[in-house]
PDB file of C-alpha atoms in Angstrom:
ATOM      1  CA  MET A  23      86.811 117.274  84.164  1.00  0.00           C
ATOM      2  CA  TRP A  24      83.691 119.198  82.932  1.00  0.00           C
ATOM      3  CA  ASN A  25      82.336 115.316  83.052  1.00  0.00           C
ATOM      4  CA  LEU A  26      82.846 115.647  86.033  1.00  0.00           C
ATOM      5  CA  VAL A  27      81.915 118.273  87.602  1.00  0.00           C
ATOM      6  CA  GLU A  28      78.695 117.494  85.687  1.00  0.00           C
ATOM      7  CA  LYS A  29      78.103 114.088  86.615  1.00  0.00           C
ATOM      8  CA  LEU A  30      79.062 115.776  90.758  1.00  0.00           C
ATOM      9  CA  LEU A  31      76.364 118.586  90.296  1.00  0.00           C
ATOM     10  CA  ILE A  32      73.192 115.420  88.976  1.00  0.00           C
ATOM     11  CA  ALA A  33      74.629 113.314  91.448  1.00  0.00           C
ATOM     12  CA  PHE A  34      73.944 115.400  94.642  1.00  0.00           C
ATOM     13  CA  ASP A  35      71.599 117.541  93.233  1.00  0.00           C
ATOM     14  CA  THR A  36      69.689 114.119  92.909  1.00  0.00           C
ATOM     15  CA  LYS A  37      66.245 113.045  95.122  1.00  0.00           C
ATOM     16  CA  ASP A  38      67.469 109.622  95.811  1.00  0.00           C
ATOM     17  CA  PHE A  39      70.578 108.953  95.928  1.00  0.00           C
ATOM     18  CA  ASN A  40      70.668 105.568  96.729  1.00  0.00           C
ATOM     19  CA  HIS A  41      68.943 104.913  93.540  1.00  0.00           C
ATOM     20  CA  TYR A  42      71.067 107.329  91.549  1.00  0.00           C
ATOM     21  CA  ASN A  43      73.959 105.124  92.630  1.00  0.00           C
ATOM     22  CA  GLN A  44      73.012 102.032  92.353  1.00  0.00           C
ATOM     23  CA  THR A  45      71.904 103.476  88.325  1.00  0.00           C
ATOM     24  CA  HIS A  46      75.477 104.941  87.601  1.00  0.00           C
ATOM     25  CA  ASP A  47      79.013 104.391  88.567  1.00  0.00           C
ATOM     26  CA  LEU A  48      79.955 107.451  89.535  1.00  0.00           C
ATOM     27  CA  PHE A  49      80.937 106.279  93.177  1.00  0.00           C
ATOM     28  CA  HIS A  50      81.381 102.910  92.003  1.00  0.00           C
ATOM     29  CA  THR A  51      85.394 103.159  93.422  1.00  0.00           C
ATOM     30  CA  SER A  52      85.614 103.789  96.719  1.00  0.00           C
ATOM     31  CA  TYR A  53      82.976 102.786  99.372  1.00  0.00           C
ATOM     32  CA  PRO A  54      82.864 105.350 102.326  1.00  0.00           C
ATOM     33  CA  LYS A  55      80.480 105.749 104.901  1.00  0.00           C
ATOM     34  CA  GLU A  56      79.077 109.521 104.461  1.00  0.00           C
ATOM     35  CA  ILE A  57      78.362 107.782 100.096  1.00  0.00           C
ATOM     36  CA  HIS A  58      74.134 107.289 101.510  1.00  0.00           C
ATOM     37  CA  ALA A  59      71.299 110.071 101.783  1.00  0.00           C
ATOM     38  CA  ASP A  60      72.145 110.936 105.031  1.00  0.00           C
ATOM     39  CA  GLY A  61      75.763 111.484 104.231  1.00  0.00           C
ATOM     40  CA  ILE A  62      74.281 113.527 100.775  1.00  0.00           C
ATOM     41  CA  ARG A  63      71.790 115.701 103.323  1.00  0.00           C
ATOM     42  CA  ARG A  64      74.195 116.128 105.825  1.00  0.00           C
ATOM     43  CA  LEU A  65      77.730 117.852 102.958  1.00  0.00           C
ATOM     44  CA  LYS A  66      74.519 119.231 101.699  1.00  0.00           C
ATOM     45  CA  GLU A  67      74.020 121.311 104.931  1.00  0.00           C
ATOM     46  CA  CYS A  68      77.583 121.655 106.033  1.00  0.00           C
ATOM     47  CA  TYR A  69      77.977 122.858 102.504  1.00  0.00           C
ATOM     48  CA  LYS A  70      74.849 125.866 103.645  1.00  0.00           C
ATOM     49  CA  ARG A  71      76.620 126.331 106.599  1.00  0.00           C
ATOM     50  CA  GLU A  72      80.478 126.967 105.654  1.00  0.00           C
ATOM     51  CA  LEU A  73      79.322 129.127 103.311  1.00  0.00           C
ATOM     52  CA  HIS A  74      78.193 131.560 105.413  1.00  0.00           C
ATOM     53  CA  HIS A  75      81.101 130.729 107.609  1.00  0.00           C
ATOM     54  CA  ILE A  76      82.616 131.812 105.229  1.00  0.00           C
ATOM     55  CA  HIS A  77      80.761 135.294 104.725  1.00  0.00           C
ATOM     56  CA  LEU A  78      81.256 135.843 108.012  1.00  0.00           C
ATOM     57  CA  ILE A  79      84.970 135.403 108.167  1.00  0.00           C
ATOM     58  CA  TYR A  80      85.415 137.559 104.888  1.00  0.00           C
ATOM     59  CA  ALA A  81      83.917 140.227 106.777  1.00  0.00           C
ATOM     60  CA  GLN A  82      85.417 139.669 110.235  1.00  0.00           C
ATOM     61  CA  GLU A  83      89.183 139.491 108.610  1.00  0.00           C
ATOM     62  CA  VAL A  84      88.549 140.197 105.082  1.00  0.00           C
ATOM     63  CA  LEU A  85      86.753 143.674 104.763  1.00  0.00           C
ATOM     64  CA  LYS A  86      87.055 144.397 109.531  1.00  0.00           C
ATOM     65  CA  LYS A  87      83.404 145.374 109.750  1.00  0.00           C
ATOM     66  CA  GLU A  88      83.233 143.261 112.306  1.00  0.00           C
ATOM     67  CA  LYS A  89      85.191 141.872 115.628  1.00  0.00           C
ATOM     68  CA  ILE A  90      87.274 138.794 114.990  1.00  0.00           C
ATOM     69  CA  ASP A  91      85.844 135.589 116.404  1.00  0.00           C
ATOM     70  CA  THR A  92      87.307 132.296 116.282  1.00  0.00           C
ATOM     71  CA  THR A  93      85.473 130.139 118.142  1.00  0.00           C
ATOM     72  CA  GLY A  94      83.827 126.852 116.054  1.00  0.00           C
ATOM     73  CA  ARG A  95      86.496 127.737 113.609  1.00  0.00           C
ATOM     74  CA  ARG A  96      87.548 123.243 113.426  1.00  0.00           C
ATOM     75  CA  VAL A  97      84.205 122.267 114.416  1.00  0.00           C
ATOM     76  CA  LYS A  98      82.724 119.483 111.458  1.00  0.00           C
ATOM     77  CA  GLU A  99      79.642 117.574 111.371  1.00  0.00           C
ATOM     78  CA  VAL A 100      81.318 115.569 107.910  1.00  0.00           C
ATOM     79  CA  LEU A 101      83.060 111.914 109.026  1.00  0.00           C
ATOM     80  CA  VAL A 102      86.393 112.945 106.821  1.00  0.00           C
ATOM     81  CA  THR A 103      88.215 109.843 105.350  1.00  0.00           C
ATOM     82  CA  LYS A 104      92.137 110.238 104.700  1.00  0.00           C
ATOM     83  CA  TYR A 105      93.825 108.102 101.917  1.00  0.00           C
ATOM     84  CA  LYS A 106      95.306 106.308 104.368  1.00  0.00           C
ATOM     85  CA  ASP A 107      92.755 105.081 106.089  1.00  0.00           C
ATOM     86  CA  ILE A 108      90.858 103.994 103.338  1.00  0.00           C
ATOM     87  CA  GLU A 109      94.254 101.701 101.485  1.00  0.00           C
ATOM     88  CA  LYS A 110      96.436 100.824 104.679  1.00  0.00           C
ATOM     89  CA  PRO A 111      94.555  98.381 107.523  1.00  0.00           C
ATOM     90  CA  LEU A 112      96.032  98.956 111.020  1.00  0.00           C
ATOM     91  CA  ARG A 113      98.418  96.511 111.508  1.00  0.00           C
ATOM     92  CA  LYS A 114      97.869  93.934 114.714  1.00  0.00           C
ATOM     93  CA  ARG A 115     101.524  93.577 116.837  1.00  0.00           C
ATOM     94  CA  LYS A 116     102.534  90.127 118.637  1.00  0.00           C
ATOM     95  CA  ASN A 117     101.598  90.128 122.057  1.00  0.00           C
ATOM     96  CA  THR A 118     105.246  89.348 123.003  1.00  0.00           C
ATOM     97  CA  ASN A 119     104.700  89.057 126.680  1.00  0.00           C
ATOM     98  CA  ILE A 120     105.239  85.164 128.271  1.00  0.00           C
ATOM     99  CA  LEU A 121     103.312  83.829 131.269  1.00  0.00           C
ATOM    100  CA  ASP A 122     105.996  81.607 132.142  1.00  0.00           C
ATOM    101  CA  ASN A 123     107.592  85.209 132.773  1.00  0.00           C
ATOM    102  CA  GLN A 124     105.759  87.313 134.326  1.00  0.00           C
ATOM    103  CA  PRO A 125     106.574  87.291 138.490  1.00  0.00           C
ATOM    104  CA  GLY A 126     105.164  85.800 140.978  1.00  0.00           C
ATOM    105  CA  SER A 127     104.275  82.473 138.449  1.00  0.00           C
ATOM    106  CA  SER A 128     106.782  80.223 140.205  1.00  0.00           C
ATOM    107  CA  ASP A 129     110.267  79.618 141.449  1.00  0.00           C
ATOM    108  CA  GLU A 130     112.003  80.213 138.882  1.00  0.00           C
ATOM    109  CA  PRO A 131     114.044  82.933 138.039  1.00  0.00           C
ATOM    110  CA  PRO A 132     113.044  85.061 134.410  1.00  0.00           C
ATOM    111  CA  LYS A 133     114.912  82.792 131.830  1.00  0.00           C
ATOM    112  CA  LYS A 134     117.018  84.882 129.408  1.00  0.00           C
ATOM    113  CA  ARG A 135     117.828  85.423 126.108  1.00  0.00           C
ATOM    114  CA  VAL A 136     119.630  83.145 124.629  1.00  0.00           C
ATOM    115  CA  ARG A 137     122.501  84.970 122.814  1.00  0.00           C
ATOM    116  CA  ARG A 138     123.912  84.292 119.267  1.00  0.00           C
ATOM    117  CA  ILE A 139     127.185  81.333 119.541  1.00  0.00           C
ATOM    118  CA  PRO A 140     129.658  82.187 117.170  1.00  0.00           C
ATOM    119  CA  SER A 141     131.671  78.954 115.141  1.00  0.00           C
ATOM    120  CA  LYS A 142     134.436  77.855 115.354  1.00  0.00           C
ATOM    121  CA  GLU A 143     135.504  79.689 112.031  1.00  0.00           C
ATOM    122  CA  ALA A 144     134.211  83.506 113.755  1.00  0.00           C
ATOM    123  CA  VAL A 145     136.363  82.045 116.629  1.00  0.00           C
ATOM    124  CA  GLU A 146     139.527  81.450 115.054  1.00  0.00           C
ATOM    125  CA  ILE A 147     139.512  85.322 112.481  1.00  0.00           C
ATOM    126  CA  PHE A 148     138.092  86.792 115.821  1.00  0.00           C
ATOM    127  CA  ALA A 149     140.290  85.365 118.476  1.00  0.00           C
ATOM    128  CA  PRO A 150     144.436  87.640 117.711  1.00  0.00           C
ATOM    129  CA  MET A 151     142.129  90.912 117.624  1.00  0.00           C
ATOM    130  CA  VAL A 152     140.782  89.879 121.073  1.00  0.00           C
ATOM    131  CA  ALA A 153     143.992  88.435 122.352  1.00  0.00           C
ATOM    132  CA  LYS A 154     144.741  92.347 121.230  1.00  0.00           C
ATOM    133  CA  LEU A 155     142.518  94.177 123.370  1.00  0.00           C
ATOM    134  CA  ASN A 156     143.020  92.463 126.153  1.00  0.00           C
ATOM    135  CA  ASN A 157     146.515  93.216 126.148  1.00  0.00           C
ATOM    136  CA  GLY A 158     145.098  96.621 125.928  1.00  0.00           C
ATOM    137  CA  LYS A 159     143.699  96.912 128.884  1.00  0.00           C
ATOM    138  CA  GLU A 160     146.458  94.762 131.083  1.00  0.00           C
ATOM    139  CA  ASN A 161     149.013  96.897 130.427  1.00  0.00           C
ATOM    140  CA  GLY A 162     146.368 100.493 130.355  1.00  0.00           C
TER     141      GLY A 162
END
């Protein structure tokens, strides 16, 4: 694990990240949008700002030296990439609108969905139950 930490420190301390990325294979497993020279610069600036912000929160909430100020705590300057955004592309849904069924397009009424027609065997099996239900409704 310390080997990874050392590699990350070297990567973030380098002056030319694009050259580092071409010569080392640390970031070749994924290609997020932030992994370029400008993205690394923004990460460094964000770290400095957030470290200052953590010191302010510590002074406000832990040491209680200052009044608590919660404005701007969720502001992010770096694009957040989540695992689900990388792994699963968005699925496109089918467009189920049929032009023929739009009102006013023709004089015919809209078409109804066709129901499943039971087989002869199914009708024979369910006939006694249907007859019993119909007799119960007539008597009740």
